[in-house]
Amino acid sequence: MPKSEWKAETLLAGSWRSATSVLLSNGNHHWVVDTGMPHEAHLLVEALQQRGLKTSDIEAVINTHFHIDHVLNNALFPGSAIYATQESYDWCCSLYSDLVDDNRWEQMVLEYYPQTLEYDHAIEHMHQMRKFTLRWWDRKRLGSHSQHRWLESHSLPDGLEPFVTSGHVPGHISIVIPDGSQTTVVAGDACLSRSEDASILTMIPRDREQFRRDRKQVLSLGKRIFPGHDVEFTNSEN
C-alpha cells in the first residue's frame, strides 16, 4: 500500500469526556484507531455506515493505549486484527484489576501513578475514576487474544508509523502518517486537546514531565493533529 494513499478522518470527535476515534483508509483497506465506550457503539457503527462501511469491513484496529475510554468497543470488530503494545495492555489491565480491590486500591494506585498526590483534588479525582472503572471495565470488550498483534513484534503497514509516547501510560503510541508538508498525527492521549491546560475527564499522566515532552514532540511531527479528547486541528507551528 503506497504511503501517500492513507487518509484519516474523524469517526467520533473527542470531547472532555469521550475519546477520539479515527478512520484510516488506503483504497479498500480500512483501519480504525481507538473505538470508544460501549454507550457510543451505535454512534461508531452509524459513522461507519455513513461512509458505506460495516464493522466487518474494518481490516484492523489500532489502540493508542488501553484506558477504558479508548478500547471498549473493540468487540465490535471480531474479525479485525488489533494492533497495540503489549506493554500498554498489561499495564492498564493490571491497573484496572487493582482498582477493583475494595480494601487496598488507594495504596496500589500509587504504584501506577506515583505523582498522584502532587495534583490538586487528586484523591477525589481518583475516586471518580474508580467509580468509572467499576461501571465499565470488562476485558471481554478488548477483543480476543487471537486478534492482538503486539507492536513489540509486529509492524504497521507502510505509511503508518507508530511513535511511542509513554508519558500518559507506558507503551502509549501515537500514529504518524507522513504526507509531505501535511503530515498527520493521530495523537491519542499524548496530546489531549488543542489547549495544553484543557480540563479533560481522563487519568492523570503517569509521568508529568514525560507527558509534556510527548505533547511537544507530537506537535513537532505533524501539521494535522487528531488529539485524544478534542476535534482535529491544524498545527500552525508546522
mmCIF file of C-alpha atoms in Angstrom:
data_model
loop_
_atom_site.group_PDB
_atom_site.id
_atom_site.type_symbol
_atom_site.label_atom_id
_atom_site.label_comp_id
_atom_site.label_asym_id
_atom_site.label_seq_id
_atom_site.Cartn_x
_atom_site.Cartn_y
_atom_site.Cartn_z
ATOM 1 C CA MET A 1 0.000 0.000 0.000
ATOM 2 C CA PRO A 2 1.631 3.289 -1.090
ATOM 3 C CA LYS A 3 2.417 5.607 1.787
ATOM 4 C CA SER A 4 0.698 8.611 0.229
ATOM 5 C CA GLU A 5 -2.675 6.898 -0.007
ATOM 6 C CA TRP A 6 -3.509 6.700 3.699
ATOM 7 C CA LYS A 7 -6.210 9.208 4.580
ATOM 8 C CA ALA A 8 -7.529 9.999 8.042
ATOM 9 C CA GLU A 9 -10.951 11.261 9.091
ATOM 10 C CA THR A 10 -12.848 11.520 12.337
ATOM 11 C CA LEU A 11 -15.444 8.897 13.233
ATOM 12 C CA LEU A 12 -16.107 10.042 16.791
ATOM 13 C CA ALA A 13 -14.962 13.517 17.767
ATOM 14 C CA GLY A 14 -13.195 13.615 21.105
ATOM 15 C CA SER A 15 -14.507 15.741 23.940
ATOM 16 C CA TRP A 16 -13.751 16.445 27.600
ATOM 17 C CA ARG A 17 -15.153 13.004 28.476
ATOM 18 C CA SER A 18 -15.078 10.953 25.233
ATOM 19 C CA ALA A 19 -12.117 9.730 23.202
ATOM 20 C CA THR A 20 -11.491 10.430 19.530
ATOM 21 C CA SER A 21 -11.981 7.589 17.042
ATOM 22 C CA VAL A 22 -10.333 7.911 13.634
ATOM 23 C CA LEU A 23 -10.828 6.061 10.342
ATOM 24 C CA LEU A 24 -7.690 5.386 8.286
ATOM 25 C CA SER A 25 -8.314 4.400 4.665
ATOM 26 C CA ASN A 26 -5.998 3.322 1.868
ATOM 27 C CA GLY A 27 -8.026 2.239 -1.118
ATOM 28 C CA ASN A 28 -10.085 -0.739 0.036
ATOM 29 C CA HIS A 29 -8.119 -1.057 3.268
ATOM 30 C CA HIS A 30 -9.846 0.473 6.306
ATOM 31 C CA TRP A 31 -8.474 0.690 9.834
ATOM 32 C CA VAL A 32 -9.901 2.287 12.989
ATOM 33 C CA VAL A 33 -7.801 3.995 15.659
ATOM 34 C CA ASP A 34 -9.428 3.722 19.113
ATOM 35 C CA THR A 35 -13.009 2.550 19.484
ATOM 36 C CA GLY A 36 -14.531 4.436 22.409
ATOM 37 C CA MET A 37 -17.033 3.437 25.089
ATOM 38 C CA PRO A 38 -19.937 0.943 24.972
ATOM 39 C CA HIS A 39 -22.597 3.654 25.120
ATOM 40 C CA GLU A 40 -21.052 5.113 21.935
ATOM 41 C CA ALA A 41 -21.163 1.844 19.993
ATOM 42 C CA HIS A 42 -24.206 2.864 17.945
ATOM 43 C CA LEU A 43 -22.542 6.176 17.065
ATOM 44 C CA LEU A 44 -19.421 4.405 15.840
ATOM 45 C CA VAL A 45 -21.467 1.967 13.744
ATOM 46 C CA GLU A 46 -23.508 4.856 12.295
ATOM 47 C CA ALA A 47 -20.346 6.818 11.461
ATOM 48 C CA LEU A 48 -19.018 3.837 9.519
ATOM 49 C CA GLN A 49 -22.365 3.345 7.760
ATOM 50 C CA GLN A 50 -22.313 6.979 6.650
ATOM 51 C CA ARG A 51 -19.095 6.125 4.814
ATOM 52 C CA GLY A 52 -20.559 2.987 3.271
ATOM 53 C CA LEU A 53 -18.755 0.677 5.680
ATOM 54 C CA LYS A 54 -19.730 -2.100 8.081
ATOM 55 C CA THR A 55 -17.734 -3.196 11.101
ATOM 56 C CA SER A 56 -16.790 -6.314 9.119
ATOM 57 C CA ASP A 57 -15.098 -4.062 6.530
ATOM 58 C CA ILE A 58 -12.532 -2.911 9.088
ATOM 59 C CA GLU A 59 -9.292 -4.775 8.474
ATOM 60 C CA ALA A 60 -7.649 -3.757 11.730
ATOM 61 C CA VAL A 61 -7.969 -1.660 14.865
ATOM 62 C CA ILE A 62 -5.135 0.308 16.428
ATOM 63 C CA ASN A 63 -5.355 1.104 20.132
ATOM 64 C CA THR A 64 -3.182 4.010 21.212
ATOM 65 C CA HIS A 65 -3.453 2.589 24.749
ATOM 66 C CA PHE A 66 -5.881 0.602 26.872
ATOM 67 C CA HIS A 67 -7.583 3.185 29.027
ATOM 68 C CA ILE A 68 -11.302 2.393 29.164
ATOM 69 C CA ASP A 69 -12.486 5.319 27.055
ATOM 70 C CA HIS A 70 -10.340 4.233 24.084
ATOM 71 C CA VAL A 71 -10.909 0.491 23.760
ATOM 72 C CA LEU A 72 -14.250 -0.847 24.979
ATOM 73 C CA ASN A 73 -15.807 -1.099 21.513
ATOM 74 C CA ASN A 74 -13.013 -3.356 20.224
ATOM 75 C CA ALA A 75 -15.513 -6.207 20.481
ATOM 76 C CA LEU A 76 -17.487 -4.637 17.605
ATOM 77 C CA PHE A 77 -14.670 -5.856 15.319
ATOM 78 C CA PRO A 78 -14.292 -9.617 15.981
ATOM 79 C CA GLY A 79 -12.803 -10.222 12.530
ATOM 80 C CA SER A 80 -10.209 -7.467 12.747
ATOM 81 C CA ALA A 81 -6.607 -7.614 13.903
ATOM 82 C CA ILE A 82 -5.903 -5.347 16.873
ATOM 83 C CA TYR A 83 -2.560 -3.540 16.912
ATOM 84 C CA ALA A 84 -1.190 -2.057 20.142
ATOM 85 C CA THR A 85 1.691 -2.502 22.523
ATOM 86 C CA GLN A 86 1.572 -5.360 24.964
ATOM 87 C CA GLU A 87 3.196 -3.025 27.476
ATOM 88 C CA SER A 88 0.131 -0.774 27.467
ATOM 89 C CA TYR A 89 -2.248 -3.741 27.565
ATOM 90 C CA ASP A 90 -0.538 -5.406 30.516
ATOM 91 C CA TRP A 91 -0.106 -2.157 32.456
ATOM 92 C CA CYS A 92 -3.698 -0.987 32.034
ATOM 93 C CA CYS A 93 -5.208 -4.405 32.749
ATOM 94 C CA SER A 94 -3.157 -4.628 35.929
ATOM 95 C CA LEU A 95 -4.223 -1.117 36.949
ATOM 96 C CA TYR A 96 -7.924 -1.810 36.492
ATOM 97 C CA SER A 97 -7.679 -5.143 38.288
ATOM 98 C CA ASP A 98 -6.155 -3.375 41.293
ATOM 99 C CA LEU A 99 -8.719 -0.571 41.201
ATOM 100 C CA VAL A 100 -11.424 -3.194 41.804
ATOM 101 C CA ASP A 101 -9.813 -4.172 45.129
ATOM 102 C CA ASP A 102 -12.079 -2.597 47.771
ATOM 103 C CA ASN A 103 -9.509 -2.560 50.552
ATOM 104 C CA ARG A 104 -6.173 -1.633 49.005
ATOM 105 C CA TRP A 105 -6.884 0.236 45.792
ATOM 106 C CA GLU A 106 -5.866 3.679 47.119
ATOM 107 C CA GLN A 107 -2.460 2.345 48.102
ATOM 108 C CA MET A 108 -1.973 0.271 44.959
ATOM 109 C CA VAL A 109 -2.871 3.082 42.562
ATOM 110 C CA LEU A 110 0.213 4.969 43.717
ATOM 111 C CA GLU A 111 2.329 2.201 42.206
ATOM 112 C CA TYR A 112 0.931 3.167 38.800
ATOM 113 C CA TYR A 113 0.648 6.916 39.366
ATOM 114 C CA PRO A 114 3.402 7.832 41.851
ATOM 115 C CA GLN A 115 2.833 11.569 41.266
ATOM 116 C CA THR A 116 -0.858 11.401 42.236
ATOM 117 C CA LEU A 117 -0.544 13.380 45.459
ATOM 118 C CA GLU A 118 1.152 16.271 43.640
ATOM 119 C CA TYR A 119 -2.157 17.177 41.950
ATOM 120 C CA ASP A 120 -4.908 19.348 43.408
ATOM 121 C CA HIS A 121 -8.004 17.314 44.329
ATOM 122 C CA ALA A 122 -6.158 14.194 43.176
ATOM 123 C CA ILE A 123 -7.752 11.780 45.636
ATOM 124 C CA GLU A 124 -11.237 12.987 44.766
ATOM 125 C CA HIS A 125 -10.420 12.602 41.090
ATOM 126 C CA MET A 126 -9.144 9.062 41.564
ATOM 127 C CA HIS A 127 -12.310 8.103 43.454
ATOM 128 C CA GLN A 128 -14.320 9.316 40.447
ATOM 129 C CA MET A 129 -12.129 7.310 38.098
ATOM 130 C CA ARG A 130 -12.606 4.206 40.247
ATOM 131 C CA LYS A 131 -16.397 4.547 40.011
ATOM 132 C CA PHE A 132 -15.966 4.840 36.264
ATOM 133 C CA THR A 133 -13.852 1.677 36.258
ATOM 134 C CA LEU A 134 -16.312 -0.325 38.354
ATOM 135 C CA ARG A 135 -19.103 0.617 35.958
ATOM 136 C CA TRP A 136 -17.380 -0.072 32.656
ATOM 137 C CA TRP A 137 -14.262 -2.231 32.900
ATOM 138 C CA ASP A 138 -14.656 -5.569 31.103
ATOM 139 C CA ARG A 139 -11.671 -7.303 29.495
ATOM 140 C CA LYS A 140 -14.010 -9.164 27.136
ATOM 141 C CA ARG A 141 -14.605 -5.862 25.348
ATOM 142 C CA LEU A 142 -10.923 -5.566 24.415
ATOM 143 C CA GLY A 143 -11.106 -8.296 21.769
ATOM 144 C CA SER A 144 -9.770 -11.843 21.884
ATOM 145 C CA HIS A 145 -6.107 -12.675 22.368
ATOM 146 C CA SER A 146 -6.012 -14.209 18.891
ATOM 147 C CA GLN A 147 -6.748 -10.768 17.426
ATOM 148 C CA HIS A 148 -3.869 -8.980 19.111
ATOM 149 C CA ARG A 149 -0.787 -8.051 17.117
ATOM 150 C CA TRP A 150 1.680 -6.585 19.592
ATOM 151 C CA LEU A 151 3.792 -3.824 18.121
ATOM 152 C CA GLU A 152 6.800 -5.087 20.041
ATOM 153 C CA SER A 153 6.943 -7.875 17.439
ATOM 154 C CA HIS A 154 4.606 -6.773 14.599
ATOM 155 C CA SER A 155 4.799 -3.809 12.234
ATOM 156 C CA LEU A 156 2.137 -1.497 10.893
ATOM 157 C CA PRO A 157 1.797 -1.286 7.097
ATOM 158 C CA ASP A 158 3.843 1.180 5.076
ATOM 159 C CA GLY A 159 2.644 4.718 5.609
ATOM 160 C CA LEU A 160 1.593 4.241 9.239
ATOM 161 C CA GLU A 161 4.362 4.838 11.749
ATOM 162 C CA PRO A 162 3.928 4.164 15.487
ATOM 163 C CA PHE A 163 5.542 6.754 17.726
ATOM 164 C CA VAL A 164 5.952 5.762 21.367
ATOM 165 C CA THR A 165 4.652 8.437 23.745
ATOM 166 C CA SER A 166 4.755 6.891 27.206
ATOM 167 C CA GLY A 167 4.123 9.856 29.482
ATOM 168 C CA HIS A 168 0.413 9.090 29.687
ATOM 169 C CA VAL A 169 0.787 5.331 30.191
ATOM 170 C CA PRO A 170 3.719 3.001 29.430
ATOM 171 C CA GLY A 171 3.610 1.808 25.840
ATOM 172 C CA HIS A 172 1.207 4.505 24.627
ATOM 173 C CA ILE A 173 1.584 5.126 20.893
ATOM 174 C CA SER A 174 0.681 7.919 18.524
ATOM 175 C CA ILE A 175 0.308 7.212 14.792
ATOM 176 C CA VAL A 176 2.232 9.318 12.270
ATOM 177 C CA ILE A 177 1.044 9.423 8.647
ATOM 178 C CA PRO A 178 3.747 11.121 6.543
ATOM 179 C CA ASP A 179 2.472 13.111 3.579
ATOM 180 C CA GLY A 180 4.964 15.820 2.711
ATOM 181 C CA SER A 181 4.159 19.086 4.444
ATOM 182 C CA GLN A 182 0.730 17.802 5.540
ATOM 183 C CA THR A 183 1.937 15.045 7.886
ATOM 184 C CA THR A 184 -0.910 13.817 10.087
ATOM 185 C CA VAL A 185 -0.608 12.597 13.670
ATOM 186 C CA VAL A 186 -3.314 10.613 15.436
ATOM 187 C CA ALA A 187 -2.019 11.549 18.853
ATOM 188 C CA GLY A 188 -4.190 9.616 21.276
ATOM 189 C CA ASP A 189 -3.728 10.989 24.774
ATOM 190 C CA ALA A 190 -0.178 12.174 24.119
ATOM 191 C CA CYS A 191 -1.962 15.352 23.041
ATOM 192 C CA LEU A 192 -5.300 15.603 24.825
ATOM 193 C CA SER A 193 -6.614 18.749 23.137
ATOM 194 C CA ARG A 194 -5.695 21.918 21.300
ATOM 195 C CA SER A 195 -5.120 23.637 24.639
ATOM 196 C CA GLU A 196 -2.432 22.204 26.884
ATOM 197 C CA ASP A 197 -4.334 23.120 30.051
ATOM 198 C CA ALA A 198 -7.800 21.962 28.949
ATOM 199 C CA SER A 199 -9.915 20.179 31.562
ATOM 200 C CA ILE A 200 -10.334 16.559 30.421
ATOM 201 C CA LEU A 201 -12.009 13.708 32.283
ATOM 202 C CA THR A 202 -9.204 11.159 31.958
ATOM 203 C CA MET A 203 -6.429 9.633 34.030
ATOM 204 C CA ILE A 204 -3.571 11.873 35.110
ATOM 205 C CA PRO A 205 -0.251 11.262 33.340
ATOM 206 C CA ARG A 206 1.945 8.508 34.736
ATOM 207 C CA ASP A 207 4.909 10.869 34.287
ATOM 208 C CA ARG A 208 4.001 14.538 34.041
ATOM 209 C CA GLU A 209 7.341 15.743 32.643
ATOM 210 C CA GLN A 210 7.439 12.990 30.020
ATOM 211 C CA PHE A 211 3.832 13.784 29.146
ATOM 212 C CA ARG A 212 4.789 17.407 28.450
ATOM 213 C CA ARG A 213 7.710 16.286 26.303
ATOM 214 C CA ASP A 214 5.441 13.872 24.416
ATOM 215 C CA ARG A 215 2.981 16.634 23.564
ATOM 216 C CA LYS A 216 5.788 18.862 22.313
ATOM 217 C CA GLN A 217 7.229 16.053 20.184
ATOM 218 C CA VAL A 218 3.838 15.127 18.714
ATOM 219 C CA LEU A 219 3.202 18.732 17.722
ATOM 220 C CA SER A 220 6.641 18.929 16.117
ATOM 221 C CA LEU A 221 5.861 15.907 13.923
ATOM 222 C CA GLY A 222 2.657 16.911 12.186
ATOM 223 C CA LYS A 223 0.566 19.714 10.781
ATOM 224 C CA ARG A 224 -2.789 17.953 11.065
ATOM 225 C CA ILE A 225 -3.404 16.669 14.600
ATOM 226 C CA PHE A 226 -6.113 14.360 15.906
ATOM 227 C CA PRO A 227 -5.968 14.841 19.698
ATOM 228 C CA GLY A 228 -7.329 12.252 22.107
ATOM 229 C CA HIS A 229 -10.137 14.411 23.511
ATOM 230 C CA ASP A 230 -10.870 17.228 21.090
ATOM 231 C CA VAL A 231 -11.671 17.839 17.437
ATOM 232 C CA GLU A 232 -8.836 17.710 14.921
ATOM 233 C CA PHE A 233 -6.859 20.897 14.427
ATOM 234 C CA THR A 234 -4.145 22.353 12.217
ATOM 235 C CA ASN A 235 -0.847 22.907 13.969
ATOM 236 C CA SER A 236 0.198 26.394 12.872
ATOM 237 C CA GLU A 237 3.780 25.817 14.018
ATOM 238 C CA ASN A 238 4.399 23.274 11.226
#
